[in-house]
mmCIF file of C-alpha atoms in Angstrom:
data_model
loop_
_atom_site.group_PDB
_atom_site.id
_atom_site.type_symbol
_atom_site.label_atom_id
_atom_site.label_comp_id
_atom_site.label_asym_id
_atom_site.label_seq_id
_atom_site.Cartn_x
_atom_site.Cartn_y
_atom_site.Cartn_z
ATOM 1 C CA UNK V 1053 0.000 0.000 0.000
ATOM 2 C CA UNK V 1054 1.351 3.387 -1.050
ATOM 3 C CA UNK V 1055 1.866 5.694 1.938
ATOM 4 C CA UNK V 1056 3.051 9.249 2.542
ATOM 5 C CA UNK V 1057 3.517 11.479 5.558
ATOM 6 C CA UNK V 1058 0.413 13.571 6.129
ATOM 7 C CA UNK V 1059 1.646 17.200 5.924
ATOM 8 C CA UNK V 1060 1.688 18.915 9.282
ATOM 9 C CA UNK V 1061 1.728 15.611 11.178
ATOM 10 C CA UNK V 1062 3.928 12.648 11.982
ATOM 11 C CA UNK V 1063 1.305 10.266 10.547
ATOM 12 C CA UNK V 1064 2.331 7.789 7.865
ATOM 13 C CA UNK V 1065 -0.880 7.951 5.861
ATOM 14 C CA UNK V 1066 -2.011 5.144 3.554
ATOM 15 C CA UNK V 1067 -3.528 6.096 0.212
ATOM 16 C CA UNK V 1068 -6.765 4.338 1.192
ATOM 17 C CA UNK V 1069 -8.835 4.982 4.344
ATOM 18 C CA UNK V 1070 -11.551 2.740 5.802
ATOM 19 C CA UNK V 1071 -14.743 4.750 6.379
ATOM 20 C CA UNK V 1072 -16.964 3.221 9.081
ATOM 21 C CA UNK V 1073 -20.309 4.957 8.584
ATOM 22 C CA UNK V 1074 -22.474 1.837 8.090
ATOM 23 C CA UNK V 1075 -21.463 -0.587 10.843
ATOM 24 C CA UNK V 1076 -23.945 0.210 13.592
ATOM 25 C CA UNK V 1077 -25.995 -2.942 12.898
ATOM 26 C CA UNK V 1078 -23.026 -5.196 12.102
ATOM 27 C CA UNK V 1079 -22.051 -8.028 14.457
ATOM 28 C CA UNK V 1080 -18.755 -8.061 16.309
ATOM 29 C CA UNK V 1081 -17.362 -10.633 13.913
ATOM 30 C CA UNK V 1082 -18.498 -8.659 10.845
ATOM 31 C CA UNK V 1083 -16.797 -5.511 12.136
ATOM 32 C CA UNK V 1084 -13.617 -7.406 13.037
ATOM 33 C CA UNK V 1085 -13.490 -9.087 9.634
ATOM 34 C CA UNK V 1086 -13.921 -5.758 7.861
ATOM 35 C CA UNK V 1087 -11.200 -4.012 9.878
ATOM 36 C CA UNK V 1088 -8.786 -6.945 9.749
ATOM 37 C CA UNK V 1089 -9.211 -7.190 5.979
ATOM 38 C CA UNK V 1090 -8.287 -3.509 5.756
ATOM 39 C CA UNK V 1091 -5.281 -3.958 8.029
ATOM 40 C CA UNK V 1092 -4.074 -6.930 5.977
ATOM 41 C CA UNK V 1093 -4.290 -4.690 2.895
ATOM 42 C CA UNK V 1094 -2.165 -1.996 4.554
ATOM 43 C CA UNK V 1095 -5.035 0.275 5.635
ATOM 44 C CA UNK V 1096 -4.388 1.372 9.226
ATOM 45 C CA UNK V 1097 -6.414 4.609 9.042
ATOM 46 C CA UNK V 1098 -10.131 4.622 9.953
ATOM 47 C CA UNK V 1099 -12.665 7.399 9.452
ATOM 48 C CA UNK V 1100 -15.630 8.028 11.775
ATOM 49 C CA UNK V 1101 -18.071 10.841 12.581
ATOM 50 C CA UNK V 1102 -20.262 11.580 15.565
ATOM 51 C CA UNK V 1103 -23.227 11.582 13.166
ATOM 52 C CA UNK V 1104 -22.671 8.019 11.954
ATOM 53 C CA UNK V 1105 -25.327 5.801 13.469
ATOM 54 C CA UNK V 1106 -28.012 6.369 14.506
ATOM 55 C CA UNK V 1107 -27.744 7.059 17.405
ATOM 56 C CA UNK V 1108 -25.030 9.699 17.652
ATOM 57 C CA UNK V 1109 -21.625 8.051 18.094
ATOM 58 C CA UNK V 1110 -23.285 4.738 17.224
ATOM 59 C CA UNK V 1111 -20.688 3.559 14.716
ATOM 60 C CA UNK V 1112 -17.816 4.755 16.895
ATOM 61 C CA UNK V 1113 -19.200 2.698 19.792
ATOM 62 C CA UNK V 1114 -19.866 -0.366 17.620
ATOM 63 C CA UNK V 1115 -16.242 -0.211 16.369
ATOM 64 C CA UNK V 1116 -14.844 -0.032 19.902
ATOM 65 C CA UNK V 1117 -17.095 -2.790 21.244
ATOM 66 C CA UNK V 1118 -16.197 -5.144 18.409
ATOM 67 C CA UNK V 1119 -12.474 -4.442 18.233
ATOM 68 C CA UNK V 1120 -11.597 -4.198 21.959
ATOM 69 C CA UNK V 1121 -8.271 -2.644 21.005
ATOM 70 C CA UNK V 1122 -5.255 -3.110 23.206
ATOM 71 C CA UNK V 1123 -3.116 -0.038 23.868
ATOM 72 C CA UNK V 1124 -0.556 -1.163 21.275
ATOM 73 C CA UNK V 1125 -3.294 -1.859 18.703
ATOM 74 C CA UNK V 1126 -4.738 1.600 19.347
ATOM 75 C CA UNK V 1127 -1.342 3.225 18.864
ATOM 76 C CA UNK V 1128 -0.921 1.401 15.548
ATOM 77 C CA UNK V 1129 -4.175 2.871 14.180
ATOM 78 C CA UNK V 1130 -4.927 6.385 12.976
ATOM 79 C CA UNK V 1131 -8.454 7.238 14.130
ATOM 80 C CA UNK V 1132 -10.165 10.210 12.516
ATOM 81 C CA UNK V 1133 -13.614 11.464 13.407
ATOM 82 C CA UNK V 1134 -15.810 14.436 12.523
ATOM 83 C CA UNK V 1135 -18.211 16.790 14.270
ATOM 84 C CA UNK V 1136 -20.550 19.656 13.460
ATOM 85 C CA UNK V 1137 -23.752 18.162 11.979
ATOM 86 C CA UNK V 1138 -26.712 18.316 14.367
ATOM 87 C CA UNK V 1139 -29.996 16.404 14.221
ATOM 88 C CA UNK V 1140 -32.930 16.904 13.972
ATOM 89 C CA UNK V 1141 -32.577 19.384 11.186
ATOM 90 C CA UNK V 1142 -29.971 18.917 9.989
ATOM 91 C CA UNK V 1143 -28.084 22.030 10.943
ATOM 92 C CA UNK V 1144 -24.440 22.809 11.555
ATOM 93 C CA UNK V 1145 -22.806 23.814 14.809
ATOM 94 C CA UNK V 1146 -19.167 24.857 15.220
ATOM 95 C CA UNK V 1147 -19.714 26.443 18.605
ATOM 96 C CA UNK V 1148 -17.064 25.995 21.289
ATOM 97 C CA UNK V 1149 -19.490 24.062 23.476
ATOM 98 C CA UNK V 1150 -20.637 21.660 20.770
ATOM 99 C CA UNK V 1151 -17.144 20.855 19.494
ATOM 100 C CA UNK V 1152 -16.011 19.966 23.024
ATOM 101 C CA UNK V 1153 -19.196 18.005 23.745
ATOM 102 C CA UNK V 1154 -18.865 16.053 20.489
ATOM 103 C CA UNK V 1155 -15.209 15.173 21.065
ATOM 104 C CA UNK V 1156 -15.904 13.983 24.597
ATOM 105 C CA UNK V 1157 -18.710 11.820 23.205
ATOM 106 C CA UNK V 1158 -16.411 10.383 20.548
ATOM 107 C CA UNK V 1159 -13.657 9.631 23.063
ATOM 108 C CA UNK V 1160 -16.108 7.815 25.329
ATOM 109 C CA UNK V 1161 -17.677 5.861 22.473
ATOM 110 C CA UNK V 1162 -14.336 4.909 20.946
ATOM 111 C CA UNK V 1163 -12.870 3.916 24.299
ATOM 112 C CA UNK V 1164 -9.750 5.977 23.720
ATOM 113 C CA UNK V 1165 -8.203 9.016 25.369
ATOM 114 C CA UNK V 1166 -7.193 10.758 22.152
ATOM 115 C CA UNK V 1167 -8.304 11.277 18.550
ATOM 116 C CA UNK V 1168 -5.602 11.468 15.902
ATOM 117 C CA UNK V 1169 -7.500 13.826 13.561
ATOM 118 C CA UNK V 1170 -10.717 15.790 14.123
ATOM 119 C CA UNK V 1171 -12.503 17.207 11.064
ATOM 120 C CA UNK V 1172 -15.222 19.866 11.003
ATOM 121 C CA UNK V 1173 -17.845 17.979 9.031
ATOM 122 C CA UNK V 1174 -19.625 20.577 6.857
ATOM 123 C CA UNK V 1175 -19.332 24.371 6.785
ATOM 124 C CA UNK V 1176 -21.300 26.207 9.453
ATOM 125 C CA UNK V 1177 -22.586 29.482 7.988
ATOM 126 C CA UNK V 1178 -22.740 30.873 11.546
ATOM 127 C CA UNK V 1179 -19.165 29.927 12.399
ATOM 128 C CA UNK V 1180 -17.182 32.164 14.715
ATOM 129 C CA UNK V 1181 -13.539 31.309 13.948
ATOM 130 C CA UNK V 1182 -12.366 32.481 17.368
ATOM 131 C CA UNK V 1183 -14.725 29.961 18.996
ATOM 132 C CA UNK V 1184 -13.332 27.180 16.844
ATOM 133 C CA UNK V 1185 -9.799 28.266 17.724
ATOM 134 C CA UNK V 1186 -10.623 28.245 21.435
ATOM 135 C CA UNK V 1187 -12.055 24.731 21.134
ATOM 136 C CA UNK V 1188 -9.058 23.481 19.172
ATOM 137 C CA UNK V 1189 -6.620 25.023 21.676
ATOM 138 C CA UNK V 1190 -8.456 23.384 24.572
ATOM 139 C CA UNK V 1191 -8.587 19.958 22.909
ATOM 140 C CA UNK V 1192 -4.977 20.081 21.782
ATOM 141 C CA UNK V 1193 -3.647 21.235 25.152
ATOM 142 C CA UNK V 1194 -5.646 18.528 26.919
ATOM 143 C CA UNK V 1195 -4.189 15.867 24.615
ATOM 144 C CA UNK V 1196 -7.652 14.886 23.393
ATOM 145 C CA UNK V 1197 -7.015 15.731 19.704
ATOM 146 C CA UNK V 1198 -3.628 15.633 18.025
ATOM 147 C CA UNK V 1199 -4.465 17.140 14.607
ATOM 148 C CA UNK V 1200 -7.309 19.049 12.990
ATOM 149 C CA UNK V 1201 -8.888 19.464 9.571
ATOM 150 C CA UNK V 1202 -12.139 20.098 7.722
ATOM 151 C CA UNK V 1203 -14.555 18.377 5.398
ATOM 152 C CA UNK V 1204 -16.416 19.810 2.392
ATOM 153 C CA UNK V 1205 -14.874 23.281 2.856
ATOM 154 C CA UNK V 1206 -13.994 25.865 0.220
ATOM 155 C CA UNK V 1207 -10.685 27.753 0.157
ATOM 156 C CA UNK V 1208 -12.365 30.871 1.539
ATOM 157 C CA UNK V 1209 -13.936 28.956 4.412
ATOM 158 C CA UNK V 1210 -10.566 27.410 5.256
ATOM 159 C CA UNK V 1211 -8.836 30.800 5.095
ATOM 160 C CA UNK V 1212 -11.436 32.239 7.464
ATOM 161 C CA UNK V 1213 -10.699 29.498 9.997
ATOM 162 C CA UNK V 1214 -6.940 29.866 9.545
ATOM 163 C CA UNK V 1215 -7.173 33.528 10.567
ATOM 164 C CA UNK V 1216 -7.904 32.342 14.119
ATOM 165 C CA UNK V 1217 -6.898 28.676 14.381
ATOM 166 C CA UNK V 1218 -3.257 28.149 15.353
ATOM 167 C CA UNK V 1219 -2.977 24.443 14.515
ATOM 168 C CA UNK V 1220 -2.422 23.381 10.880
ATOM 169 C CA UNK V 1221 -5.556 22.203 9.070
ATOM 170 C CA UNK V 1222 -4.149 18.992 7.672
ATOM 171 C CA UNK V 1223 -7.037 17.523 5.625
ATOM 172 C CA UNK V 1224 -10.156 18.435 3.653
ATOM 173 C CA UNK V 1225 -12.544 15.586 2.903
ATOM 174 C CA UNK V 1226 -14.608 16.145 -0.268
ATOM 175 C CA UNK V 1227 -16.764 13.985 -2.522
ATOM 176 C CA UNK V 1228 -14.668 12.932 -5.501
ATOM 177 C CA UNK V 1229 -14.742 10.156 -8.074
ATOM 178 C CA UNK V 1230 -14.069 9.900 -11.789
ATOM 179 C CA UNK V 1231 -17.749 10.665 -12.476
ATOM 180 C CA UNK V 1232 -18.204 13.253 -9.709
ATOM 181 C CA UNK V 1233 -15.175 15.465 -10.251
ATOM 182 C CA UNK V 1234 -16.236 19.122 -10.557
ATOM 183 C CA UNK V 1235 -13.217 20.212 -8.529
ATOM 184 C CA UNK V 1236 -10.960 18.782 -11.251
ATOM 185 C CA UNK V 1237 -13.144 19.070 -14.350
ATOM 186 C CA UNK V 1238 -13.712 22.825 -14.126
ATOM 187 C CA UNK V 1239 -10.010 23.574 -14.374
ATOM 188 C CA UNK V 1240 -9.626 21.394 -17.436
ATOM 189 C CA UNK V 1241 -12.425 23.360 -19.136
ATOM 190 C CA UNK V 1242 -11.136 26.755 -18.018
ATOM 191 C CA UNK V 1243 -12.302 29.658 -20.214
ATOM 192 C CA UNK V 1244 -14.817 27.508 -22.153
ATOM 193 C CA UNK V 1245 -17.687 29.952 -21.721
ATOM 194 C CA UNK V 1246 -20.332 27.812 -23.429
ATOM 195 C CA UNK V 1247 -19.496 24.698 -21.419
ATOM 196 C CA UNK V 1248 -21.191 24.087 -18.059
ATOM 197 C CA UNK V 1249 -18.141 22.106 -16.959
ATOM 198 C CA UNK V 1250 -16.086 25.319 -16.936
ATOM 199 C CA UNK V 1251 -18.077 26.704 -13.991
ATOM 200 C CA UNK V 1252 -15.881 26.543 -10.902
ATOM 201 C CA UNK V 1253 -18.185 25.391 -8.121
ATOM 202 C CA UNK V 1254 -15.389 24.624 -5.653
ATOM 203 C CA UNK V 1255 -13.229 27.769 -5.884
ATOM 204 C CA UNK V 1256 -10.139 25.910 -7.015
ATOM 205 C CA UNK V 1257 -10.097 23.625 -3.959
ATOM 206 C CA UNK V 1258 -7.696 21.040 -5.433
ATOM 207 C CA UNK V 1259 -5.017 23.590 -6.310
ATOM 208 C CA UNK V 1260 -5.601 25.437 -3.036
ATOM 209 C CA UNK V 1261 -5.038 22.302 -0.971
ATOM 210 C CA UNK V 1262 -1.890 21.456 -2.927
ATOM 211 C CA UNK V 1263 -0.534 24.957 -2.380
ATOM 212 C CA UNK V 1264 -1.278 24.841 1.347
ATOM 213 C CA UNK V 1265 -0.180 21.279 2.180
ATOM 214 C CA UNK V 1266 -3.724 20.122 2.954
ATOM 215 C CA UNK V 1267 -4.434 16.484 2.120
ATOM 216 C CA UNK V 1268 -7.579 15.908 0.086
ATOM 217 C CA UNK V 1269 -9.606 12.900 1.193
ATOM 218 C CA UNK V 1270 -11.970 11.640 -1.516
ATOM 219 C CA UNK V 1271 -15.228 10.221 -0.182
ATOM 220 C CA UNK V 1272 -17.713 8.177 -2.258
ATOM 221 C CA UNK V 1273 -15.027 7.107 -4.772
ATOM 222 C CA UNK V 1274 -17.471 4.753 -6.533
ATOM 223 C CA UNK V 1275 -20.532 7.048 -6.570
ATOM 224 C CA UNK V 1276 -21.737 8.191 -9.972
ATOM 225 C CA UNK V 1277 -22.948 11.572 -8.758
ATOM 226 C CA UNK V 1278 -24.274 12.899 -5.427
ATOM 227 C CA UNK V 1279 -25.734 9.709 -3.902
ATOM 228 C CA UNK V 1280 -26.964 8.481 -7.305
ATOM 229 C CA UNK V 1281 -25.573 4.993 -6.880
ATOM 230 C CA UNK V 1282 -22.280 3.492 -8.045
ATOM 231 C CA UNK V 1283 -20.931 3.848 -11.578
ATOM 232 C CA UNK V 1284 -19.253 0.439 -11.509
ATOM 233 C CA UNK V 1285 -21.472 -1.959 -13.444
ATOM 234 C CA UNK V 1286 -23.964 0.844 -14.099
ATOM 235 C CA UNK V 1287 -25.453 0.623 -17.641
ATOM 236 C CA UNK V 1288 -25.586 4.436 -17.787
ATOM 237 C CA UNK V 1289 -21.768 4.363 -17.762
ATOM 238 C CA UNK V 1290 -21.243 1.642 -20.334
ATOM 239 C CA UNK V 1291 -18.272 3.340 -22.018
ATOM 240 C CA UNK V 1292 -16.546 4.062 -18.708
ATOM 241 C CA UNK V 1293 -17.012 0.502 -17.471
ATOM 242 C CA UNK V 1294 -15.571 -0.843 -20.713
ATOM 243 C CA UNK V 1295 -12.445 1.260 -20.161
ATOM 244 C CA UNK V 1296 -12.232 0.234 -16.510
ATOM 245 C CA UNK V 1297 -12.605 -3.452 -17.362
ATOM 246 C CA UNK V 1298 -9.826 -3.221 -19.951
ATOM 247 C CA UNK V 1299 -7.499 -1.468 -17.511
ATOM 248 C CA UNK V 1300 -8.401 -3.932 -14.767
ATOM 249 C CA UNK V 1301 -7.335 -6.767 -17.052
ATOM 250 C CA UNK V 1302 -4.119 -4.935 -17.974
ATOM 251 C CA UNK V 1303 -3.072 -4.178 -14.392
ATOM 252 C CA UNK V 1304 -4.488 -7.406 -12.944
ATOM 253 C CA UNK V 1305 -6.649 -5.705 -10.323
ATOM 254 C CA UNK V 1306 -10.439 -5.606 -9.808
ATOM 255 C CA UNK V 1307 -12.551 -2.791 -11.231
ATOM 256 C CA UNK V 1308 -12.689 -1.114 -7.801
ATOM 257 C CA UNK V 1309 -8.910 -0.884 -7.923
ATOM 258 C CA UNK V 1310 -8.990 1.070 -11.183
ATOM 259 C CA UNK V 1311 -11.552 3.505 -9.739
ATOM 260 C CA UNK V 1312 -9.183 4.077 -6.816
ATOM 261 C CA UNK V 1313 -6.142 4.314 -9.108
ATOM 262 C CA UNK V 1314 -7.760 7.198 -11.011
ATOM 263 C CA UNK V 1315 -7.789 9.193 -7.765
ATOM 264 C CA UNK V 1316 -4.395 8.176 -6.406
ATOM 265 C CA UNK V 1317 -2.770 8.917 -9.799
ATOM 266 C CA UNK V 1318 -3.445 12.604 -9.186
ATOM 267 C CA UNK V 1319 -0.278 14.363 -7.932
ATOM 268 C CA UNK V 1320 -2.165 15.920 -5.009
ATOM 269 C CA UNK V 1321 -1.497 12.687 -3.056
ATOM 270 C CA UNK V 1322 -5.134 12.198 -2.173
ATOM 271 C CA UNK V 1323 -6.484 9.655 0.263
ATOM 272 C CA UNK V 1324 -9.457 7.573 -0.864
ATOM 273 C CA UNK V 1325 -12.134 7.017 1.796
ATOM 274 C CA UNK V 1326 -13.979 3.721 1.323
ATOM 275 C CA UNK V 1327 -17.520 3.541 2.702
ATOM 276 C CA UNK V 1328 -18.127 -0.102 1.881
ATOM 277 C CA UNK V 1329 -18.809 -2.739 4.539
ATOM 278 C CA UNK V 1330 -17.924 -5.598 2.193
ATOM 279 C CA UNK V 1331 -14.450 -6.971 3.029
ATOM 280 C CA UNK V 1332 -13.867 -8.246 -0.514
ATOM 281 C CA UNK V 1333 -14.495 -4.778 -1.888
ATOM 282 C CA UNK V 1334 -12.054 -3.241 0.578
ATOM 283 C CA UNK V 1335 -9.420 -5.722 -0.551
ATOM 284 C CA UNK V 1336 -10.205 -5.037 -4.222
ATOM 285 C CA UNK V 1337 -10.069 -1.263 -3.814
ATOM 286 C CA UNK V 1338 -6.807 -1.350 -1.871
ATOM 287 C CA UNK V 1339 -5.056 -3.017 -4.801
ATOM 288 C CA UNK V 1340 -5.594 0.098 -6.907
ATOM 289 C CA UNK V 1341 -3.442 2.317 -4.691
ATOM 290 C CA UNK V 1342 -0.293 0.825 -6.181
ATOM 291 C CA UNK V 1343 -1.453 1.079 -9.814
ATOM 292 C CA UNK V 1344 0.089 4.015 -11.673
ATOM 293 C CA UNK V 1345 -2.127 4.896 -14.626
ATOM 294 C CA UNK V 1346 -0.522 6.595 -17.584
ATOM 295 C CA UNK V 1347 -1.622 10.116 -18.503
ATOM 296 C CA UNK V 1348 -3.406 8.734 -21.554
ATOM 297 C CA UNK V 1349 -5.289 6.197 -19.425
ATOM 298 C CA UNK V 1350 -6.230 8.770 -16.784
ATOM 299 C CA UNK V 1351 -7.662 11.123 -19.405
ATOM 300 C CA UNK V 1352 -9.382 8.258 -21.221
ATOM 301 C CA UNK V 1353 -11.284 7.411 -18.041
ATOM 302 C CA UNK V 1354 -12.091 11.090 -17.530
ATOM 303 C CA UNK V 1355 -13.559 11.386 -21.049
ATOM 304 C CA UNK V 1356 -15.430 8.084 -20.764
ATOM 305 C CA UNK V 1357 -17.017 9.343 -17.538
ATOM 306 C CA UNK V 1358 -18.694 12.100 -19.566
ATOM 307 C CA UNK V 1359 -16.301 14.998 -19.015
ATOM 308 C CA UNK V 1360 -15.006 17.188 -21.827
ATOM 309 C CA UNK V 1361 -11.344 17.548 -22.686
ATOM 310 C CA UNK V 1362 -11.343 20.608 -24.992
#
């Protein structure tokens, strides 16, 4: 498994992350099999959120109950979680009180005394950066959170936080796949006024993160669009699947591996967040992290996914 040091941290980060948002109803053995499959594939980085359940902290608790990690096993894992989405609503809350309350809930549910990385889950329009900074300072000084980041944030929203927050923001988790790639596609179609693809909906987030040493984490790497189902095996993406199948045969990896390879080929050194609970799919996807697609192959997949290369 390809790894790199997460900028601003001492963490050796694998190219693929195991997202654990759908395990609340899984048995102990199912959770253990899923996590052990990931570990065997070189994935020692897990992604949680307080929201994942229900109830709140449900998946974090299910993970801890099933795994019963020893202190050495805990140290060997990178545990990331997120906060900020409130229910019912939903609405977003980056207040000092809620951030601290959420982290304490995550620590209790996970059965650990520290979180490696805490992400702010979605932008809070009512954010007070000084409140966030106060929360981060408190959590960092108390040893409860070692590193901080964001999820689904624009460059401007990150800059606003950075005006007050003293700790580096080390990651930004965004939805990204070969079929859902506005953050990449708009730049390729720059200055094409008659092409909808040229509209920059993400304010240059990929280039911004590269310039500022912020690791992009790509969630829903197999989703066709925003929660529209997977593109793998989808008859609406017949041309793309034909290309993927040919590349899978060439590189001797499953189709999931080629979908992952399209993301990890990007020089931004992205991490791919898997949301699957199927161990075989985790194993298949992990194999793609070590596939290095050629430029021609990367662009062929991009075109086959329905994007324009002018």
